[in-house]
PDB file of C-alpha atoms in Angstrom:
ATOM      1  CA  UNK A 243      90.389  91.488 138.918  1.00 72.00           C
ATOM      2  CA  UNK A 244      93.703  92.812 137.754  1.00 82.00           C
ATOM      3  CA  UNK A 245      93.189  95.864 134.593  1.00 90.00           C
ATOM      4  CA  UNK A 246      95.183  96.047 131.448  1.00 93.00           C
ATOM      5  CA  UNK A 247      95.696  99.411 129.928  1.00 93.00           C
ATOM      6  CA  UNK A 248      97.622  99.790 126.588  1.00 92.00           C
ATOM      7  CA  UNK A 249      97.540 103.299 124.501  1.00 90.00           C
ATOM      8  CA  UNK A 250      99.015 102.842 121.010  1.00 86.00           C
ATOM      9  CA  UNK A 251      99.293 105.735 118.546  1.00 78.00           C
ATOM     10  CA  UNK A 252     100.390 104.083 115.529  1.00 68.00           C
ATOM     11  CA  UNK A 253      96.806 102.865 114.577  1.00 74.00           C
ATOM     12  CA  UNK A 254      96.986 103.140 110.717  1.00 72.00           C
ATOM     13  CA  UNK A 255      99.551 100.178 111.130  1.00 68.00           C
ATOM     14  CA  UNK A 256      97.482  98.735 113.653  1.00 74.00           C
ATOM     15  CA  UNK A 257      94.642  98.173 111.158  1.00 74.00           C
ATOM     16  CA  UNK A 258      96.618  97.251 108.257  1.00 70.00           C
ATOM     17  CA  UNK A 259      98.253  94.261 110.469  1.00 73.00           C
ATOM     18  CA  UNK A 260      94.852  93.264 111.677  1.00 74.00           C
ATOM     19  CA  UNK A 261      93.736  92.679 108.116  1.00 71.00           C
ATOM     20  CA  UNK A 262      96.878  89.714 108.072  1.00 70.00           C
ATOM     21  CA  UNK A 263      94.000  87.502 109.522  1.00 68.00           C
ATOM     22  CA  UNK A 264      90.883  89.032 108.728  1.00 61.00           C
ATOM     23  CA  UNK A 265      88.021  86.648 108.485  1.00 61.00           C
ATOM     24  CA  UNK A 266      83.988  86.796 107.489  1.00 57.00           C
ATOM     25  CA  UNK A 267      84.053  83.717 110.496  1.00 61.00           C
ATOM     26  CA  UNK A 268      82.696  84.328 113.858  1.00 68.00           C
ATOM     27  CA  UNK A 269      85.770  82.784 115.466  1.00 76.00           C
ATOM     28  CA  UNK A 270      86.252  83.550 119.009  1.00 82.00           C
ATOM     29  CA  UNK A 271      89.682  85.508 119.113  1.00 85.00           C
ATOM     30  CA  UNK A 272      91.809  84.987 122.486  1.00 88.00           C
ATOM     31  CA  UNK A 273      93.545  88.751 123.716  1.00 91.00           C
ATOM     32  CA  UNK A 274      96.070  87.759 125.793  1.00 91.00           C
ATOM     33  CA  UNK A 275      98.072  91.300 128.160  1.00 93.00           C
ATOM     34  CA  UNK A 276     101.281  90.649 129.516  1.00 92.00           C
ATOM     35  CA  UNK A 277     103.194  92.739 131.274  1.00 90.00           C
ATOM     36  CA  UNK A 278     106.604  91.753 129.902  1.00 86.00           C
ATOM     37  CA  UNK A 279     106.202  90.653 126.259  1.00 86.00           C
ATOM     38  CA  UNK A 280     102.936  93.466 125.405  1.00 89.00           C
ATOM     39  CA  UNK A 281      99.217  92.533 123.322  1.00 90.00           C
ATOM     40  CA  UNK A 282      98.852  89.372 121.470  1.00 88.00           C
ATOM     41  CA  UNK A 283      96.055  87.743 119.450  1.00 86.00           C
ATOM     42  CA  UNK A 284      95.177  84.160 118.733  1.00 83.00           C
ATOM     43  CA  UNK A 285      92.652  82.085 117.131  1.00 79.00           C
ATOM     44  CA  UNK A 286      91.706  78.846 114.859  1.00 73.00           C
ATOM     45  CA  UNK A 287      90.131  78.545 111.456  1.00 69.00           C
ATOM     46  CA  UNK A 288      86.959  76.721 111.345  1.00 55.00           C
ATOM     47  CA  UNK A 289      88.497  74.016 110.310  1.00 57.00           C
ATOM     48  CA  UNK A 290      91.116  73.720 112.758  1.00 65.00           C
ATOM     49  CA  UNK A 291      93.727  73.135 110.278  1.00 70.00           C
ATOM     50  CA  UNK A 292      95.670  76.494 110.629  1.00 75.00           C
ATOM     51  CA  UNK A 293      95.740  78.717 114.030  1.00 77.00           C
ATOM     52  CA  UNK A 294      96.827  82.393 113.610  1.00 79.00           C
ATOM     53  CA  UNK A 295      98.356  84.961 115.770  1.00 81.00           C
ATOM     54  CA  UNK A 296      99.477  88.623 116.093  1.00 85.00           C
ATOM     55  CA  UNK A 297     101.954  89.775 118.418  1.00 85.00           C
ATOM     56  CA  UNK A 298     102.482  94.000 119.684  1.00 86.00           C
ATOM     57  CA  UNK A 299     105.956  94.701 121.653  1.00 84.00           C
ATOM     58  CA  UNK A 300     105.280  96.819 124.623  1.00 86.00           C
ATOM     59  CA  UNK A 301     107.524  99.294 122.877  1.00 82.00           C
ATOM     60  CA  UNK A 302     105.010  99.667 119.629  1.00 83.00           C
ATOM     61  CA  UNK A 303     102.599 101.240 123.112  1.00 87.00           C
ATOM     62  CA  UNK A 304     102.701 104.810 124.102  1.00 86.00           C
ATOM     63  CA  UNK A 305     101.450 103.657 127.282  1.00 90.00           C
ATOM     64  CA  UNK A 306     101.090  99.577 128.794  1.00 92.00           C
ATOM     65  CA  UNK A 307     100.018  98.595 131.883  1.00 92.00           C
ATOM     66  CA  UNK A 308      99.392  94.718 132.361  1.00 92.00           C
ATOM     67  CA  UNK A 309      99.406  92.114 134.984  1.00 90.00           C
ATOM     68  CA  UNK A 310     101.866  89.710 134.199  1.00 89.00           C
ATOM     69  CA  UNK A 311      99.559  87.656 132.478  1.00 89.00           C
ATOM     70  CA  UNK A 312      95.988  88.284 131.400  1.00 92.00           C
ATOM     71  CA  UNK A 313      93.529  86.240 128.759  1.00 91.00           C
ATOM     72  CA  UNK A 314      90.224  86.629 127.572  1.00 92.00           C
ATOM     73  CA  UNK A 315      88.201  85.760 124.470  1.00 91.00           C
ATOM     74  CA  UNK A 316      86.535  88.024 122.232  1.00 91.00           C
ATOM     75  CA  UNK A 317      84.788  87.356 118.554  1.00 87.00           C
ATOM     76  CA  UNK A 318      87.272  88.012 116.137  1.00 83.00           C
ATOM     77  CA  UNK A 319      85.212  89.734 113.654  1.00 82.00           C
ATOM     78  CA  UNK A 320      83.808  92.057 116.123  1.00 86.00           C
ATOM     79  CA  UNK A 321      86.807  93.453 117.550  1.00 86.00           C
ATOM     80  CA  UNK A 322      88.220  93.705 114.073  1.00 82.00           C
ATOM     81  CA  UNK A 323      85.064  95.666 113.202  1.00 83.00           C
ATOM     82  CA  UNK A 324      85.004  97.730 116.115  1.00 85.00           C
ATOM     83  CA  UNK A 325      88.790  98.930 115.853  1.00 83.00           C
ATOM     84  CA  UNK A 326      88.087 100.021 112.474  1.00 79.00           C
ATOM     85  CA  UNK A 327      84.847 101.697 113.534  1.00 80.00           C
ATOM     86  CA  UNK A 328      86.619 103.712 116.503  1.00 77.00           C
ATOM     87  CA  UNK A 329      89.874 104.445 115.116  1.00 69.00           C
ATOM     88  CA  UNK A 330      87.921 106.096 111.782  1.00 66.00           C
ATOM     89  CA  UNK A 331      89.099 109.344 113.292  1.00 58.00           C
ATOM     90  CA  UNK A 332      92.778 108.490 112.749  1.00 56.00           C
ATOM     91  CA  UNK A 333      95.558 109.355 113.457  1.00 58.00           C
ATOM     92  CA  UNK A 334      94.166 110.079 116.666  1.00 71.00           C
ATOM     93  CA  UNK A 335      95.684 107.213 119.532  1.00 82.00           C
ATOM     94  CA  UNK A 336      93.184 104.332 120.603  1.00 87.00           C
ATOM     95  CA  UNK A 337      93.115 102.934 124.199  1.00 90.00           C
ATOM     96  CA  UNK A 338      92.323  99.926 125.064  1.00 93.00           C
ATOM     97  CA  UNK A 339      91.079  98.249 128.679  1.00 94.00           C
ATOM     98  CA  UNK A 340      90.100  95.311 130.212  1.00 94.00           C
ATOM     99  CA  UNK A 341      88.104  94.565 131.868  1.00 92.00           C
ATOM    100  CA  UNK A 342      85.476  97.336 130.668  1.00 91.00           C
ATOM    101  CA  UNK A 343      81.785  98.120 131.498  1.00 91.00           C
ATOM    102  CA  UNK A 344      79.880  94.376 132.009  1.00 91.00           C
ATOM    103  CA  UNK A 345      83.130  92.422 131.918  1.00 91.00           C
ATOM    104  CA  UNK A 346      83.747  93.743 127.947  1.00 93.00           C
ATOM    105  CA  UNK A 347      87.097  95.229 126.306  1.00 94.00           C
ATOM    106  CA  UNK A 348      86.426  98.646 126.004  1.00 94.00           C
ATOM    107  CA  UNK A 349      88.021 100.835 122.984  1.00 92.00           C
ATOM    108  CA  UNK A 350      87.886 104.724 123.039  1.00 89.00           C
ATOM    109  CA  UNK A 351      90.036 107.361 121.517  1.00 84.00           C
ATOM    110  CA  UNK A 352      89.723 110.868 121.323  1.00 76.00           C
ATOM    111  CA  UNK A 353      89.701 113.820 118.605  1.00 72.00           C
ATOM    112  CA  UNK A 354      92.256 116.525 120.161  1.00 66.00           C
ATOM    113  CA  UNK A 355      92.083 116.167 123.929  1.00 59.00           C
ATOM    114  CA  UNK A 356      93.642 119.515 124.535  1.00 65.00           C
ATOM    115  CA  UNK A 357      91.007 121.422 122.932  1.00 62.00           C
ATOM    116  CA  UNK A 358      87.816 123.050 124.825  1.00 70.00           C
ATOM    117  CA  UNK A 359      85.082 120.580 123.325  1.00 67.00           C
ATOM    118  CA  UNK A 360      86.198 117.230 121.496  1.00 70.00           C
ATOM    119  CA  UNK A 361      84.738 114.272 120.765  1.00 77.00           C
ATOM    120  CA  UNK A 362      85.374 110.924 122.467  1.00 80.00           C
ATOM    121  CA  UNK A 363      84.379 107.507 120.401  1.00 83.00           C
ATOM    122  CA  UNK A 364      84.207 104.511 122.152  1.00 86.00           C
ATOM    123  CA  UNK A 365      83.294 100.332 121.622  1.00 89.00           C
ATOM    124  CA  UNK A 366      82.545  97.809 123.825  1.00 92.00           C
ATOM    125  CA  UNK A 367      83.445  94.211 122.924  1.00 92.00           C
ATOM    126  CA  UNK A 368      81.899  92.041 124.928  1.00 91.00           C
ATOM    127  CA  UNK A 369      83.404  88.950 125.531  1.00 91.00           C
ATOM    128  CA  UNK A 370      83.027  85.071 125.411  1.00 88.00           C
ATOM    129  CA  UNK A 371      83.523  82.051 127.740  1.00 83.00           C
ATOM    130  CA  UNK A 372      87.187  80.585 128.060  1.00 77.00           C
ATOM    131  CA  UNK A 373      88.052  78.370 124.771  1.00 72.00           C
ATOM    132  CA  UNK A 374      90.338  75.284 124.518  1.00 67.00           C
ATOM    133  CA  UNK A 375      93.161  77.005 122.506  1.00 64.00           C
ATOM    134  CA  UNK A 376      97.363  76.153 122.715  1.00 59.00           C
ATOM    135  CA  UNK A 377      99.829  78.961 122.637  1.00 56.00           C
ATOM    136  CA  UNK A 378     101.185  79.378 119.143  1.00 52.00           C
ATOM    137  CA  UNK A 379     104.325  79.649 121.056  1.00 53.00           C
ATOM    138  CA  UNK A 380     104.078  76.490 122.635  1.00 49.00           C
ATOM    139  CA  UNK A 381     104.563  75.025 118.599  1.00 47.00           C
ATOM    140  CA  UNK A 382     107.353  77.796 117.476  1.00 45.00           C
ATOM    141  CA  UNK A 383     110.683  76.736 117.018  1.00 46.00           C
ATOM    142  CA  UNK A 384     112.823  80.242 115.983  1.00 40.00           C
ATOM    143  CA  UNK A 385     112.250  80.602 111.531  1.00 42.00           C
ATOM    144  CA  UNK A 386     114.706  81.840 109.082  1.00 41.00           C
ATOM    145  CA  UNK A 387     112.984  84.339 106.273  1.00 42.00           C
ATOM    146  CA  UNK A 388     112.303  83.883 102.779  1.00 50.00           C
ATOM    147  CA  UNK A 389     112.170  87.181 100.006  1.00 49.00           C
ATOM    148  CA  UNK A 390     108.876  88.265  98.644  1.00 63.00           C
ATOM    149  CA  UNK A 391     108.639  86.316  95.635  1.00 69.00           C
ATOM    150  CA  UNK A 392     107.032  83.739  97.527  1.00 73.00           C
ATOM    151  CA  UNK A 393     104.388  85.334  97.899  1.00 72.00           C
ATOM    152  CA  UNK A 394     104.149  86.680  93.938  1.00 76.00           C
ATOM    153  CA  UNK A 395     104.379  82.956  93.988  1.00 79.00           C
ATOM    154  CA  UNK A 396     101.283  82.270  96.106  1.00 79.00           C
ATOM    155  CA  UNK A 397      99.520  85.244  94.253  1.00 78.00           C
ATOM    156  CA  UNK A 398      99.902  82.978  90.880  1.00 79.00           C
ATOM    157  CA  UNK A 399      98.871  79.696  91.983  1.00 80.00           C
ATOM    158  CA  UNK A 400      95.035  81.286  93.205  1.00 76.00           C
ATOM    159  CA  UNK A 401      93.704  80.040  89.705  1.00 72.00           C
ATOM    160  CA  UNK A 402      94.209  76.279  90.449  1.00 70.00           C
ATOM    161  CA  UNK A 403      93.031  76.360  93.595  1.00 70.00           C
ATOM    162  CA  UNK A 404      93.045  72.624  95.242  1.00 81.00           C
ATOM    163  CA  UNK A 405      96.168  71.946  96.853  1.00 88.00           C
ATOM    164  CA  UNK A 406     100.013  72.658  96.902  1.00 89.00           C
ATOM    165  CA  UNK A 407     102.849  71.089  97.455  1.00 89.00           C
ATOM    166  CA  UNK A 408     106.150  72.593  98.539  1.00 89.00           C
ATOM    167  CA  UNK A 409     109.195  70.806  97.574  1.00 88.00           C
ATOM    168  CA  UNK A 410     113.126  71.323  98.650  1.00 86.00           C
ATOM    169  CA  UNK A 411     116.018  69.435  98.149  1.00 86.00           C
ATOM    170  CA  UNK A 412     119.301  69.987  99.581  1.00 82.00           C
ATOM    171  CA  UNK A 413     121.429  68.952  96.022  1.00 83.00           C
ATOM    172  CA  UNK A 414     120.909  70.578  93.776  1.00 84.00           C
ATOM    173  CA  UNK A 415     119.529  73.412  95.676  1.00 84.00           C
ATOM    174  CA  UNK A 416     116.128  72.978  94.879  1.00 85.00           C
ATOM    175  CA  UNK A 417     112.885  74.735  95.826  1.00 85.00           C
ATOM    176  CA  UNK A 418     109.495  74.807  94.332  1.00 86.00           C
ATOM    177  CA  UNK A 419     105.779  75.135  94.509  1.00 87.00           C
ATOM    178  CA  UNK A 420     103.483  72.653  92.413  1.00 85.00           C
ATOM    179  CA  UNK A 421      99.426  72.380  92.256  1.00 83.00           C
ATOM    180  CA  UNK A 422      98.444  68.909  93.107  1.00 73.00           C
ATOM    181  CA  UNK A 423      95.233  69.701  90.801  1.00 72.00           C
ATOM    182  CA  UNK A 424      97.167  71.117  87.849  1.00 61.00           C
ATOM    183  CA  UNK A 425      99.931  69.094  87.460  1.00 63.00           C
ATOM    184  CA  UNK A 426     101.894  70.818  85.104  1.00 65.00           C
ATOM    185  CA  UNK A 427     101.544  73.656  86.666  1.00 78.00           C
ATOM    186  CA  UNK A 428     104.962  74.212  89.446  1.00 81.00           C
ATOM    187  CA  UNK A 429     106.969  77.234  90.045  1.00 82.00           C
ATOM    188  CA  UNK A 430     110.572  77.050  90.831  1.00 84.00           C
ATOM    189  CA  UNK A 431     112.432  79.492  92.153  1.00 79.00           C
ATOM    190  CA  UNK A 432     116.219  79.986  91.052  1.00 76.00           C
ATOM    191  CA  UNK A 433     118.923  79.441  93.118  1.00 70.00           C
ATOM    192  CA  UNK A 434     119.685  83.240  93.237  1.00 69.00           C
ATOM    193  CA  UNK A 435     116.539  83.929  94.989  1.00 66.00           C
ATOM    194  CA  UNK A 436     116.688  81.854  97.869  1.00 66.00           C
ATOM    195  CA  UNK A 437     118.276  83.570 100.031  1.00 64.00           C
ATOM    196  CA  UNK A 438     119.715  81.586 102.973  1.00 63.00           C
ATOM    197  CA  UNK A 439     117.944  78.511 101.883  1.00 72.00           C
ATOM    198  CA  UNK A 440     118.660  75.469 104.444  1.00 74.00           C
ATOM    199  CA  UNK A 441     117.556  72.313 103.538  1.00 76.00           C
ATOM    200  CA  UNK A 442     118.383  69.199 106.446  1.00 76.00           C
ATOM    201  CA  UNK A 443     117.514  66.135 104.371  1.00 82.00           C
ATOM    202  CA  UNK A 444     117.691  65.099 101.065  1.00 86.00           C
ATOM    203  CA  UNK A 445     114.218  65.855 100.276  1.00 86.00           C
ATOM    204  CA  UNK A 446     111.610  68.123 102.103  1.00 86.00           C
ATOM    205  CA  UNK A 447     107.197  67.930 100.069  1.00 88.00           C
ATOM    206  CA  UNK A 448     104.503  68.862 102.132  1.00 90.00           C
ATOM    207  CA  UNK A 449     101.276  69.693 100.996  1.00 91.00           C
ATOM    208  CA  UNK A 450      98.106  71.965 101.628  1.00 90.00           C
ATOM    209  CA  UNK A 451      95.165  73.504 101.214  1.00 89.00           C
ATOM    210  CA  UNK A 452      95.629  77.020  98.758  1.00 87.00           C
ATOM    211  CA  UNK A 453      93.030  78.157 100.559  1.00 86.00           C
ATOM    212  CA  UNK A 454      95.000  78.313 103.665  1.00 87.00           C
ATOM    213  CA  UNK A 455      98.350  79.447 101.978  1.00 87.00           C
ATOM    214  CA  UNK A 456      96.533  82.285 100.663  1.00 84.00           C
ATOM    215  CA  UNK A 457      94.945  83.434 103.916  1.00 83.00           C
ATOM    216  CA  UNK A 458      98.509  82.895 105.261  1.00 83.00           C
ATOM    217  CA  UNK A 459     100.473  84.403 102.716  1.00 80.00           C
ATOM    218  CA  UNK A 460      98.008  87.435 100.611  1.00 76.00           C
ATOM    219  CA  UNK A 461      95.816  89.544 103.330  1.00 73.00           C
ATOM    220  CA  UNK A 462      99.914  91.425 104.494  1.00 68.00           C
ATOM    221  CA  UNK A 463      98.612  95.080 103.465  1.00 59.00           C
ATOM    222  CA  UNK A 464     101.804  96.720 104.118  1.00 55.00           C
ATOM    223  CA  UNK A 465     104.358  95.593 101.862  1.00 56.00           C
ATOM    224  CA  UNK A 466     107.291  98.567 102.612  1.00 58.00           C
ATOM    225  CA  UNK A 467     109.391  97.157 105.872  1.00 56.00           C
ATOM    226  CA  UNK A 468     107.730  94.317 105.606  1.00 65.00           C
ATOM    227  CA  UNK A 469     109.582  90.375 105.496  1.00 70.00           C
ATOM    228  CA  UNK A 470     108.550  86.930 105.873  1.00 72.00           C
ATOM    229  CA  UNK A 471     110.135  83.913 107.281  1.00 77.00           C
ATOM    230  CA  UNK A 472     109.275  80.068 106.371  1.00 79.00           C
ATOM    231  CA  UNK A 473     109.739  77.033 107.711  1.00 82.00           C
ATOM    232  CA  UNK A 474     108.846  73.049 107.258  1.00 84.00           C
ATOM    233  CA  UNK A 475     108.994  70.935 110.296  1.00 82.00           C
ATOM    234  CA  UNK A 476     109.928  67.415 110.216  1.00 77.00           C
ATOM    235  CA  UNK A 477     105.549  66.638 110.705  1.00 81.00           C
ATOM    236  CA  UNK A 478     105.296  68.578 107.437  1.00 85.00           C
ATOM    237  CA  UNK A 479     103.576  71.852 109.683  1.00 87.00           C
ATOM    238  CA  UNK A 480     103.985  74.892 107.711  1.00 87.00           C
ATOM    239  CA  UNK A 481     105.214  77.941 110.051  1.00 85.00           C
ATOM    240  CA  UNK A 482     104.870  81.212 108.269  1.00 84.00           C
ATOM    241  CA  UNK A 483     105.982  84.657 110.229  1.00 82.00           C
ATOM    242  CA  UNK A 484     105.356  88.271 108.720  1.00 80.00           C
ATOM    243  CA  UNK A 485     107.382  90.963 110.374  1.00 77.00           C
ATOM    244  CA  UNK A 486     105.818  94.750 109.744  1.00 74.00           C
ATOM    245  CA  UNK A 487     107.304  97.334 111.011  1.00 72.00           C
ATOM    246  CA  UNK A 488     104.963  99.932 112.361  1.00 67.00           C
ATOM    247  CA  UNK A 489     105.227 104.042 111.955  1.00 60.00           C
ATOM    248  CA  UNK A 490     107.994 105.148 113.851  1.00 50.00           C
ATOM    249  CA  UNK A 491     109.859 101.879 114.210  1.00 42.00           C
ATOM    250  CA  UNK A 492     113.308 101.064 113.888  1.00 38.00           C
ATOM    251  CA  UNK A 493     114.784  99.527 110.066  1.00 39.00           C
ATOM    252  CA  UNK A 494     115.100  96.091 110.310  1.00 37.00           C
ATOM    253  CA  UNK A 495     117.452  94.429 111.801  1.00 37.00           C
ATOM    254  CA  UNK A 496     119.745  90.907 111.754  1.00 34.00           C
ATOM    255  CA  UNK A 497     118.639  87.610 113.235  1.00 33.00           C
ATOM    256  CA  UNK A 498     120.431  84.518 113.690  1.00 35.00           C
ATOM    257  CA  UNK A 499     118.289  82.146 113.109  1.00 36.00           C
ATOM    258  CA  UNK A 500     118.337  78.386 114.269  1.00 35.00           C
ATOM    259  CA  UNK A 501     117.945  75.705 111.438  1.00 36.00           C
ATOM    260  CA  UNK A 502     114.777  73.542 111.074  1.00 41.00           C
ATOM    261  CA  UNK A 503     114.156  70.667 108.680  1.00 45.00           C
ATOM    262  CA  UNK A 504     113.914  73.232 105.740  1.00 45.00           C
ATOM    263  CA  UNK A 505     113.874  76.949 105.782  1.00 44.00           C
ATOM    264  CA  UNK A 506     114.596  80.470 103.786  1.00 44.00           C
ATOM    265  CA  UNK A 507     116.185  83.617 105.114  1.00 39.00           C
ATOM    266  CA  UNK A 508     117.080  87.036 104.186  1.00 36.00           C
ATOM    267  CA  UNK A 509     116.141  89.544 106.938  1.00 37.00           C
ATOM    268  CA  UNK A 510     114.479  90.092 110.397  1.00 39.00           C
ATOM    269  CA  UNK A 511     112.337  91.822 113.155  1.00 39.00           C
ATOM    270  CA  UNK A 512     113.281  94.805 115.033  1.00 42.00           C
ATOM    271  CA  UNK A 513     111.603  95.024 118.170  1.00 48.00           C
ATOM    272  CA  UNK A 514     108.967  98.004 116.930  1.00 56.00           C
ATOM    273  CA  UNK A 515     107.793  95.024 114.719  1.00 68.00           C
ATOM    274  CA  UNK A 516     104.504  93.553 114.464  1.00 79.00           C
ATOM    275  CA  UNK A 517     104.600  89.785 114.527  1.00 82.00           C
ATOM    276  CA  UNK A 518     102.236  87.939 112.973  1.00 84.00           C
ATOM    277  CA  UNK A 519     101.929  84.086 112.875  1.00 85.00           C
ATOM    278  CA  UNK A 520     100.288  81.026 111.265  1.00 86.00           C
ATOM    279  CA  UNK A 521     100.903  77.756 111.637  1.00 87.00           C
ATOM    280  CA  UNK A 522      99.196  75.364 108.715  1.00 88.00           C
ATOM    281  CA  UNK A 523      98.792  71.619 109.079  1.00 89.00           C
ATOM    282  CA  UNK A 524      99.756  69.581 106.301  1.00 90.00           C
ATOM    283  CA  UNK A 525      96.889  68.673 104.065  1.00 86.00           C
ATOM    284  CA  UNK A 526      95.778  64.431 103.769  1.00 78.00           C
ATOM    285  CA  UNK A 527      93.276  62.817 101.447  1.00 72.00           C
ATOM    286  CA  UNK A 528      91.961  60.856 104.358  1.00 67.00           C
ATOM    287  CA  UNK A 529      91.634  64.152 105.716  1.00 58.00           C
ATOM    288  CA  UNK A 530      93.284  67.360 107.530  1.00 50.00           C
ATOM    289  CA  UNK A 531      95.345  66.685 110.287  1.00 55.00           C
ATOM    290  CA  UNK A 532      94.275  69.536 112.878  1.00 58.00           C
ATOM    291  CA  UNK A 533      94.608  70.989 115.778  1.00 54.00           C
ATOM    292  CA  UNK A 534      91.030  69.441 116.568  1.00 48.00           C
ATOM    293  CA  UNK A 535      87.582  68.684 114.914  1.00 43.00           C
ATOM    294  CA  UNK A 536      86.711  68.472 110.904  1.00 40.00           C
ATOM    295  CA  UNK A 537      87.162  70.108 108.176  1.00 39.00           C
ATOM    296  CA  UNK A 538      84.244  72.721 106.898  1.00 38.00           C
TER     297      UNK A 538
END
């Protein structure tokens, strides 16, 4: 079988964009090492109503070596756990290969190499069976980015719980966020914040489940070089994209970006950016529409 070998150095950030999906599930997590686009991560939500993702450039490496393609699944709270447990001695780099002892991905990093004695930590994840799960990029259309406040937004809403629906109109410019179980509760956002706000038809609602805006929205720890984009297709699927820029990447830079049925810019990835990804179904009384199986 083909190895992957990736070396990253940067594993403060590393951690910190992990905890963008962090979960108390034991969801099985698919690891996907390609030789031309780097280290991604994948999985579902136990109720199959959002799928998350987190992509590494092979520039954010020190050192990659992949096969063009290579996929496995892991438990997501396990490799979460070990990284954290391994890379305690930071900043120190963490290396990561598959396939490891018994078929597992194996994590090790080591306390000053160049010295006489040093210490060497290591994990092995083992891994799962092959899983039924689409590429997030099979669903992505390119997203324009909104400003922070939506998330201050999201933040405020946690009280009410239930459900939310977004709402944009083309004219007036119009966007806001109202909770389906508090009615008078909605939060509109004034036309000086929306920063490259596209609406394509008159009116644009979709609603879901808070609990899945806030796992899509709230767990970003770094909030310095950090942006996210938005966008409603015309199925009512929420796509949200956080960009975080890891130590010793480049500023931000400009994106065009192409228009979907209602979206919000201001500014964009560079390519020493973490991209992470969720895509959340739309919520329905009669129940979710998923990507597959109920609701928990």
């Amino acid at each position: 079988m083909a190895q992957a070998h990736a070396t990253i150095a940067t594993v403060r950030s590393l951690v910190q964009a992990l905890q963008a999906i962090r979960t108390h599930q034991k969801l099985p997590c698919a690891v996907t090492f390609e030789a031309a686009a780097g280290l991604s991560l994948r999985f579902l939500d136990g109720g199959h109503a959002m799928q998350s993702g987190i992509s590494l450039s092979t520039s954010v490496f020190s050192q990659f070596q992949a096969p063009a393609s290579l996929t496995f699944f892991v438990p997501l709270s396990m490799l979460l756990d070990s990284i954290n447990t391994v890379a305690s001695s930071m900043p120190h780099e963490l290396h990561l290969q598959y396939p490891g002892p018994d078929n597992s991905l194996l994590l090790t990093t080591t306390e000053d190499a160049s010295a006489r004695t040093s210490i060497c930590s290591y994990a092995k994840v083992a891994t799962l069976a092959q899983q039924d799960m689409s590429s997030l990029d099979d669903m992505w259309d390119p997203q324009e980015v909104c400003s922070q406040v939506i998330l201050s937004a999201i933040e405020d809403l946690e009280w009410t719980g239930g459900e939310v629906e977004f709402v944009m109109r083309r004219s007036p410019m119009h966007f806001s966020l109202q909770s389906i179980k508090q009615q008078s509760l909605e939060i509109t956002f004034p036309a000086h914040a929306l920063d490259g706000f596209s609406c394509h038809t008159e009116e644009v609602r979709a609603t879901f489940k808070y609990k899945h805006l806030k796992a899509a929205f709230t767990n970003v720890a770094q909030k310095e070089l950090w942006s996210a984009k938005i966008a409603i297709s015309s199925r009512g699927v929420l796509r949200v994209t956080h960009m975080l820029t890891l130590a010793g990447g480049a500023p931000l830079a400009s994106l065009e970006a192409q228009p979907l049925l209602g979206t919000l810019t201001s500014q964009a990835h560079a390519p020493r950016t973490c991209i992470v990804k969720f895509v959340v179904m739309p919520y329905d009384e009669k129940g979710d529409a998923g990507f597959g199986g109920d609701d928990d």
